[in-house]
Structure formats: structure tokens, C-alpha cells
Amino acid sequence: MNWYPWLNQPYRQIITRHQSGQAHHALLIQAIDGMGDDALVWGVSRWLMCQHPEGLKSCGHCHGCHLMQAQTHPDWYRLEAEKGKSSLGIDAVRDVTEKLYHFAQQGGAKIVWLPDAAQLTEAAANALLKTLEEPPANCWFFLSVQEPSRLLATLRSRCMTWHLSPPEEVQSLQWLQKQLPQSEAVMRAALRLSNGAPAAALALLQPDRWQAREKLCETLLSALSSDVLQLLPALNHDDVAERLSWLISLLVDAMKVQQGASNWLSNGDRPDVVAQLAQQLSSSALNASVQQWMQCREQLLHVAALNRELILTDRLLAWGRLMSPTAVG
């Protein structure tokens, strides 16, 4: 599993808490995609499972370390929805929590990790809550979530929240330059489109994904001067939510240009597209466009069994009615 330099400080802080006996038994890690919370939890877990830790590091030689390296440690549990499902039910939670009250098979710590705690159904969350209220000895819970508000308030109250913040942009750009050298404008755009998460930006810069984003920009330029339905093939993919996010960011950038904030663009590598949007759409039309595309994105993300192509076509036709060479308002 990849380790990232911006994880060094939170790792040291968490391990130091354990060394001083001040660690909370349930850590709720708030992190966006691409911050490496999975690597952080894995690193802390390895230290907790190590039988002979060496300061802040696991020894790498004991039986516990060997089991963790092989990902076969019997006292380390990963709780997540089954493949193809979006929710984590009560049976899976009960199955794991019952095991926690038995002696650890290796005689040490027991760890439960939920990579996406928002997958918990209400019943599953309540079942987990009971265990968090009276946790077994030497048992540690790690819950990862992007939006803590999606969890039950009572569940959040039993955890210590740890916000894994993105590093400074300068540091992230330096890291990206070492991983996949690009022009600074391109790297900065990828980083800002990824909400500042360096690993997510690196994933976005991979050729296939970056070409898809470039294709969207080029198609949008053409569509603005002719037919907005040209955008349908560029949007109608399994990763439609991400592609709509790219479109929305371009619209927001156009609003920034109209307000004289051109230095803060997310898409600084494509000023041509941003300028065309700012010129062609009034401020009120841009604002309406952003709101409507955000609603479309939420609809496609969270409403099951929708006809994606039909929804996008309808949205594009409605958007086309806003497309006219009006003066900036």
C-alpha cells in the first residue's frame, strides 16, 4: 500500500496518543478521496498489531507483523458493503462485533476498520453504537467518512473525529512533479479539480482520465457555438458524476472571471473554455446553470434505476435554452 508524505504528521500524532495511553478507542477519520486514509489506518494498525514496536514504527519481523504484511491477521477486521451493494447491513456488523468479545487469537489488539462508514444502514449503525459504548479491552475502531453529517449523531458522539486535511498546494505540486511531470498549469488544475487531494490528482492525470476531461473541454467549446447536445457523448459515461463535476467547475470559473477573480480558477489550464462561458452566459444564467447541473448530478448519484441518457438529454435541452450571446449581467 502506498505511503504519502502528508500522512507522516497525523501518523506520529496518533501513535503518540497510543504510546501515552490517551488514544480514543474509536477514531472517525474525515477525508476526501485521494488523501490516503486507508494507508494511514493500515500503518497505525500495523503498529498496534506489532508485538515489538520500535518507537513509532512496527518491527516488521514479529509474527504479528508477518500476518499484517500478508493481510491475514485474524484480529484485523475490515467492514464494508459486499461487492455490487451500496449499504452495509446489521448482520455483517453483528458477526464482527461478536468476535470482538472473545480473546484475541494472537493475544494482542483487535481492530475494526470501516473504509466508508456512510455505508452503514441505520440498524447497522445502532448495532455498532452499542459496541462503541462498551468496547472490549484493547479493541480499536477506525471509521473513514467524507461527510460525517451522513452518520448518526449518536455514532459520531462516540468517536473522536480526525480531519485529514489536504497539504499546502505548493507541497502537493512538488509531489505531483516527482510522480508524473506535467506543466504546472495542468498539475494545478488536476489538484484543484480533486479538491486538493494529491493522490486523487495523480489518478486524474493518468492519460485516459485526463484525455476524457480534455475531450469534455473541447466538446464544450464546440457546443457553445452550435448544439449543446454535442456534449451528450462526453457526459454519458459510468463516471458521469465526475464529468458533471468538471462541467460545474468550468461554470463556477466563468462566474469567477465575471467577478474579477481570474487568479483563483480551478481550470487555469483551459482559460479559453472559461472565457467563452463567461462571455456567452450572463451571471444569472451561469448561476442557474450551476444549480441545475448540481441537481442533475445528485439525481444521477442517489436515485436508483434512472435512464442516464434520458436525464442528461433533458438537462442539456433545458440548458440550451439559457445559451444565447447575451451581455454579461
Short mmCIF file of C-alpha atoms in Angstrom, two decimals:
data_model
loop_
_atom_site.label_atom_id
_atom_site.label_comp_id
_atom_site.label_asym_id
_atom_site.label_seq_id
_atom_site.Cartn_x
_atom_site.Cartn_y
_atom_site.Cartn_z
CA MET A 1 0.00 0.00 0.00
CA ASN A 2 1.35 3.41 -0.98
CA TRP A 3 2.51 5.75 1.78
CA TYR A 4 2.28 9.50 1.29
CA PRO A 5 4.45 12.20 2.90
CA TRP A 6 1.46 14.22 4.15
CA LEU A 7 0.49 11.24 6.34
CA ASN A 8 3.68 11.42 8.42
CA GLN A 9 2.42 14.03 10.87
CA PRO A 10 -1.04 12.53 11.56
CA TYR A 11 0.58 9.10 11.90
CA ARG A 12 3.03 10.40 14.51
CA GLN A 13 0.24 12.17 16.39
CA ILE A 14 -1.98 9.08 16.51
CA ILE A 15 0.83 6.73 17.56
CA THR A 16 1.99 9.19 20.22
CA ARG A 17 -1.50 9.16 21.70
CA HIS A 18 -1.37 5.38 21.90
CA GLN A 19 2.08 5.46 23.49
CA SER A 20 0.88 7.87 26.17
CA GLY A 21 -2.34 5.94 26.84
CA GLN A 22 -4.52 8.79 25.57
CA ALA A 23 -5.81 7.19 22.38
CA HIS A 24 -9.56 7.09 21.80
CA HIS A 25 -10.95 3.63 21.09
CA ALA A 26 -12.90 4.91 18.04
CA LEU A 27 -11.30 7.25 15.53
CA LEU A 28 -13.56 8.83 12.91
CA ILE A 29 -11.33 9.95 10.06
CA GLN A 30 -12.83 12.63 7.85
CA ALA A 31 -11.04 12.57 4.50
CA ILE A 32 -11.84 13.18 0.85
CA ASP A 33 -10.85 10.71 -1.86
CA GLY A 34 -7.16 10.71 -2.60
CA MET A 35 -5.92 11.64 0.88
CA GLY A 36 -4.70 8.14 1.75
CA ASP A 37 -6.81 7.46 4.86
CA ASP A 38 -6.63 3.76 4.02
CA ALA A 39 -2.81 3.89 4.16
CA LEU A 40 -2.94 5.82 7.44
CA VAL A 41 -5.25 3.26 9.06
CA TRP A 42 -3.11 0.41 7.74
CA GLY A 43 0.08 1.98 9.12
CA VAL A 44 -1.44 2.57 12.57
CA SER A 45 -2.90 -0.95 12.53
CA ARG A 46 0.49 -2.46 11.80
CA TRP A 47 1.96 -0.62 14.79
CA LEU A 48 -0.88 -1.75 17.07
CA MET A 49 -0.55 -5.37 15.94
CA CYS A 50 3.25 -5.40 16.27
CA GLN A 51 4.49 -7.42 19.26
CA HIS A 52 7.77 -5.48 19.48
CA PRO A 53 7.25 -1.94 18.14
CA GLU A 54 10.37 0.16 17.74
CA GLY A 55 9.37 3.68 18.72
CA LEU A 56 6.94 4.97 16.12
CA LYS A 57 7.49 2.02 13.81
CA SER A 58 6.45 -1.62 13.76
CA CYS A 59 9.38 -4.02 13.90
CA GLY A 60 8.47 -5.84 10.67
CA HIS A 61 9.83 -9.14 12.00
CA CYS A 62 7.42 -10.48 14.62
CA HIS A 63 4.53 -12.88 13.92
CA GLY A 64 2.00 -10.06 14.15
CA CYS A 65 3.90 -8.03 11.54
CA HIS A 66 4.16 -11.03 9.22
CA LEU A 67 0.40 -11.63 9.46
CA MET A 68 -0.33 -7.97 8.72
CA GLN A 69 2.09 -7.93 5.78
CA ALA A 70 0.31 -10.99 4.38
CA GLN A 71 -3.06 -9.34 5.13
CA THR A 72 -4.15 -12.47 7.00
CA HIS A 73 -4.20 -11.23 10.60
CA PRO A 74 -7.19 -12.92 12.30
CA ASP A 75 -7.80 -9.98 14.67
CA TRP A 76 -7.95 -7.28 11.97
CA TYR A 77 -11.42 -6.84 10.50
CA ARG A 78 -12.46 -4.79 7.50
CA LEU A 79 -16.17 -3.97 7.38
CA GLU A 80 -17.65 -2.78 4.11
CA ALA A 81 -20.57 -3.43 1.79
CA GLU A 82 -20.44 -6.54 -0.37
CA LYS A 83 -19.37 -6.07 -3.96
CA GLY A 84 -22.22 -4.64 -6.00
CA LYS A 85 -24.05 -3.31 -2.95
CA SER A 86 -24.08 0.21 -1.55
CA SER A 87 -25.07 -0.46 2.06
CA LEU A 88 -23.56 -2.34 4.99
CA GLY A 89 -26.18 -4.29 6.92
CA ILE A 90 -26.63 -5.29 10.53
CA ASP A 91 -25.67 -8.96 10.06
CA ALA A 92 -22.12 -8.12 8.97
CA VAL A 93 -21.70 -5.75 11.92
CA ARG A 94 -23.02 -8.28 14.43
CA ASP A 95 -20.81 -11.01 13.01
CA VAL A 96 -17.68 -8.94 13.64
CA THR A 97 -18.68 -7.37 16.96
CA GLU A 98 -19.46 -10.77 18.46
CA LYS A 99 -15.91 -11.89 17.68
CA LEU A 100 -14.51 -8.86 19.49
CA TYR A 101 -15.70 -10.14 22.84
CA HIS A 102 -13.63 -13.32 22.51
CA PHE A 103 -9.93 -13.44 23.28
CA ALA A 104 -7.75 -12.09 20.50
CA GLN A 105 -6.42 -15.03 18.53
CA GLN A 106 -2.93 -13.55 18.65
CA GLY A 107 -3.29 -12.30 22.22
CA GLY A 108 -2.95 -8.62 21.31
CA ALA A 109 -5.11 -5.85 19.88
CA LYS A 110 -8.28 -6.27 17.85
CA ILE A 111 -9.00 -3.76 15.11
CA VAL A 112 -12.11 -2.96 13.09
CA TRP A 113 -11.91 -0.67 10.07
CA LEU A 114 -14.84 0.72 8.12
CA PRO A 115 -13.44 2.28 4.89
CA ASP A 116 -16.79 4.02 4.28
CA ALA A 117 -18.85 4.38 7.43
CA ALA A 118 -21.59 6.12 5.43
CA GLN A 119 -22.48 2.68 4.04
CA LEU A 120 -23.95 1.68 7.42
CA THR A 121 -27.69 1.22 7.46
CA GLU A 122 -29.45 2.74 10.47
CA ALA A 123 -29.83 -0.69 12.07
CA ALA A 124 -26.16 -1.50 11.47
CA ALA A 125 -25.10 1.87 12.88
CA ASN A 126 -27.14 1.26 16.03
CA ALA A 127 -25.62 -2.21 16.43
CA LEU A 128 -22.12 -0.75 16.12
CA LEU A 129 -23.06 2.04 18.54
CA LYS A 130 -23.75 -0.49 21.30
CA THR A 131 -20.24 -1.90 20.92
CA LEU A 132 -18.67 1.56 20.85
CA GLU A 133 -20.48 2.45 24.09
CA GLU A 134 -18.92 -0.54 25.89
CA PRO A 135 -15.90 -1.57 23.81
CA PRO A 136 -13.94 -4.72 24.64
CA ALA A 137 -10.46 -4.24 26.07
CA ASN A 138 -7.66 -3.47 23.64
CA CYS A 139 -10.10 -3.08 20.75
CA TRP A 140 -9.75 -0.20 18.30
CA PHE A 141 -12.18 1.12 15.72
CA PHE A 142 -11.31 3.22 12.67
CA LEU A 143 -14.13 4.73 10.64
CA SER A 144 -13.49 6.66 7.44
CA VAL A 145 -16.07 9.08 6.05
CA GLN A 146 -16.17 12.03 3.66
CA GLU A 147 -19.21 13.69 5.22
CA PRO A 148 -19.61 12.99 8.97
CA SER A 149 -23.11 14.51 8.83
CA ARG A 150 -24.24 11.38 6.99
CA LEU A 151 -23.64 9.33 10.15
CA LEU A 152 -25.96 9.08 13.13
CA ALA A 153 -25.22 11.86 15.60
CA THR A 154 -25.06 9.31 18.41
CA LEU A 155 -22.44 7.31 16.49
CA ARG A 156 -20.35 10.42 15.86
CA SER A 157 -20.53 11.31 19.55
CA ARG A 158 -18.85 8.01 20.48
CA CYS A 159 -15.88 8.73 18.23
CA MET A 160 -13.00 11.14 18.17
CA THR A 161 -13.09 12.98 14.81
CA TRP A 162 -9.79 13.34 12.99
CA HIS A 163 -9.83 15.65 9.97
CA LEU A 164 -7.25 14.62 7.40
CA SER A 165 -6.64 17.95 5.67
CA PRO A 166 -5.06 18.29 2.21
CA PRO A 167 -1.47 19.58 2.26
CA GLU A 168 -0.50 23.03 1.04
CA GLU A 169 -0.82 23.38 -2.73
CA VAL A 170 2.90 24.07 -3.17
CA GLN A 171 3.80 20.81 -1.41
CA SER A 172 1.26 18.88 -3.44
CA LEU A 173 2.59 20.30 -6.71
CA GLN A 174 6.12 19.27 -5.74
CA TRP A 175 4.92 15.75 -5.00
CA LEU A 176 2.98 15.53 -8.27
CA GLN A 177 6.01 16.75 -10.23
CA LYS A 178 8.01 13.80 -8.88
CA GLN A 179 5.27 11.29 -9.69
CA LEU A 180 4.14 12.38 -13.15
CA PRO A 181 5.82 15.53 -14.51
CA GLN A 182 3.43 17.88 -16.29
CA SER A 183 3.18 21.61 -16.81
CA GLU A 184 2.39 23.49 -13.61
CA ALA A 185 -0.91 24.72 -15.07
CA VAL A 186 -2.05 21.15 -15.76
CA MET A 187 -0.94 19.84 -12.34
CA ARG A 188 -2.59 22.75 -10.55
CA ALA A 189 -5.83 22.17 -12.46
CA ALA A 190 -5.81 18.45 -11.62
CA LEU A 191 -5.16 19.27 -7.97
CA ARG A 192 -7.94 21.84 -7.73
CA LEU A 193 -10.37 19.57 -9.57
CA SER A 194 -9.54 16.95 -6.93
CA ASN A 195 -10.27 19.31 -4.01
CA GLY A 196 -6.58 19.47 -3.16
CA ALA A 197 -6.10 15.72 -2.62
CA PRO A 198 -2.74 14.86 -4.24
CA ALA A 199 -3.33 11.14 -4.83
CA ALA A 200 -6.70 11.90 -6.46
CA ALA A 201 -4.99 14.48 -8.66
CA LEU A 202 -2.40 11.88 -9.70
CA ALA A 203 -5.19 9.47 -10.62
CA LEU A 204 -6.91 12.20 -12.64
CA LEU A 205 -3.67 12.90 -14.53
CA GLN A 206 -3.47 9.34 -15.83
CA PRO A 207 -3.75 9.51 -19.63
CA ASP A 208 -7.22 8.00 -20.10
CA ARG A 209 -8.92 10.15 -17.49
CA TRP A 210 -7.14 13.37 -18.40
CA GLN A 211 -7.98 12.81 -22.07
CA ALA A 212 -11.64 12.40 -21.11
CA ARG A 213 -11.54 15.73 -19.32
CA GLU A 214 -9.77 17.36 -22.29
CA LYS A 215 -12.40 15.89 -24.63
CA LEU A 216 -15.14 17.43 -22.49
CA CYS A 217 -13.47 20.85 -22.68
CA GLU A 218 -13.05 20.66 -26.46
CA THR A 219 -16.61 19.45 -27.00
CA LEU A 220 -17.96 22.18 -24.74
CA LEU A 221 -16.19 24.85 -26.81
CA SER A 222 -17.81 23.49 -29.96
CA ALA A 223 -21.22 23.06 -28.33
CA LEU A 224 -21.29 26.66 -27.14
CA SER A 225 -21.28 27.88 -30.72
CA SER A 226 -23.65 25.30 -32.18
CA ASP A 227 -25.62 22.50 -30.48
CA VAL A 228 -25.32 21.69 -26.76
CA LEU A 229 -26.44 18.10 -27.46
CA GLN A 230 -22.90 17.54 -28.76
CA LEU A 231 -22.00 17.22 -25.07
CA LEU A 232 -24.11 14.11 -24.56
CA PRO A 233 -21.45 11.53 -25.59
CA ALA A 234 -18.84 13.35 -23.47
CA LEU A 235 -21.06 13.19 -20.37
CA ASN A 236 -22.89 9.89 -20.78
CA HIS A 237 -20.41 7.52 -19.13
CA ASP A 238 -20.28 5.40 -15.97
CA ASP A 239 -18.20 8.17 -14.38
CA VAL A 240 -20.91 10.74 -15.19
CA ALA A 241 -20.74 12.26 -11.69
CA GLU A 242 -17.09 13.16 -12.16
CA ARG A 243 -17.68 14.53 -15.65
CA LEU A 244 -20.53 16.68 -14.39
CA SER A 245 -18.20 17.95 -11.65
CA TRP A 246 -15.76 19.04 -14.36
CA LEU A 247 -18.53 20.88 -16.18
CA ILE A 248 -19.73 22.54 -12.99
CA SER A 249 -16.19 23.68 -12.14
CA LEU A 250 -15.89 25.35 -15.55
CA LEU A 251 -19.17 27.19 -14.95
CA VAL A 252 -18.02 28.30 -11.50
CA ASP A 253 -14.76 29.52 -13.01
CA ALA A 254 -16.73 31.59 -15.51
CA MET A 255 -18.54 33.21 -12.59
CA LYS A 256 -15.16 33.99 -11.02
CA VAL A 257 -13.99 35.66 -14.24
CA GLN A 258 -17.10 37.83 -14.30
CA GLN A 259 -16.38 38.86 -10.72
CA GLY A 260 -12.73 39.68 -11.41
CA ALA A 261 -11.32 36.65 -9.58
CA SER A 262 -9.40 35.09 -12.50
CA ASN A 263 -6.44 34.24 -10.26
CA TRP A 264 -8.49 31.60 -8.44
CA LEU A 265 -9.60 29.39 -11.32
CA SER A 266 -9.77 25.62 -10.92
CA ASN A 267 -9.34 25.17 -14.67
CA GLY A 268 -6.41 27.51 -15.16
CA ASP A 269 -5.09 25.31 -17.97
CA ARG A 270 -8.23 25.99 -20.06
CA PRO A 271 -8.79 29.75 -19.91
CA ASP A 272 -10.27 29.58 -23.42
CA VAL A 273 -13.24 27.49 -22.29
CA VAL A 274 -13.78 29.56 -19.16
CA ALA A 275 -13.63 32.83 -21.10
CA GLN A 276 -16.15 31.60 -23.67
CA LEU A 277 -18.61 30.61 -20.94
CA ALA A 278 -18.14 33.96 -19.17
CA GLN A 279 -18.75 35.81 -22.42
CA GLN A 280 -21.74 33.81 -23.61
CA LEU A 281 -23.73 33.40 -20.39
CA SER A 282 -24.97 36.16 -18.12
CA SER A 283 -24.22 35.95 -14.42
CA SER A 284 -27.79 34.89 -13.67
CA ALA A 285 -27.65 32.23 -16.40
CA LEU A 286 -24.35 30.90 -15.03
CA ASN A 287 -25.77 30.72 -11.53
CA ALA A 288 -28.87 28.90 -12.77
CA SER A 289 -26.68 26.54 -14.81
CA VAL A 290 -24.56 25.62 -11.80
CA GLN A 291 -27.61 24.93 -9.64
CA GLN A 292 -29.33 22.83 -12.29
CA TRP A 293 -26.27 20.73 -13.12
CA MET A 294 -25.61 20.14 -9.42
CA GLN A 295 -29.18 18.89 -9.02
CA CYS A 296 -28.71 16.64 -12.05
CA ARG A 297 -25.52 15.21 -10.57
CA GLU A 298 -27.19 14.48 -7.23
CA GLN A 299 -30.10 12.86 -9.01
CA LEU A 300 -27.87 10.54 -11.00
CA LEU A 301 -25.80 9.70 -7.93
CA HIS A 302 -28.55 8.92 -5.47
CA VAL A 303 -31.73 7.95 -7.34
CA ALA A 304 -31.77 4.33 -8.46
CA ALA A 305 -32.90 2.97 -11.85
CA LEU A 306 -32.80 6.26 -13.75
CA ASN A 307 -32.27 6.40 -17.51
CA ARG A 308 -28.98 8.30 -17.51
CA GLU A 309 -29.06 9.20 -21.20
CA LEU A 310 -32.62 10.50 -20.96
CA ILE A 311 -31.86 12.60 -17.87
CA LEU A 312 -28.77 14.12 -19.49
CA THR A 313 -30.59 14.82 -22.76
CA ASP A 314 -33.39 16.59 -20.93
CA ARG A 315 -30.91 18.62 -18.90
CA LEU A 316 -28.91 19.61 -22.00
CA LEU A 317 -32.02 20.73 -23.85
CA ALA A 318 -33.05 22.85 -20.88
CA TRP A 319 -29.53 24.25 -20.65
CA GLY A 320 -29.58 25.10 -24.34
CA ARG A 321 -32.44 27.49 -23.69
CA LEU A 322 -30.09 29.53 -21.50
CA MET A 323 -27.48 29.62 -24.24
CA SER A 324 -27.65 32.94 -26.00
CA PRO A 325 -24.98 35.60 -26.66
CA THR A 326 -26.32 38.00 -24.04
CA ALA A 327 -24.33 40.69 -22.35
CA VAL A 328 -22.81 39.79 -19.00
CA GLY A 329 -25.34 40.63 -16.29
#
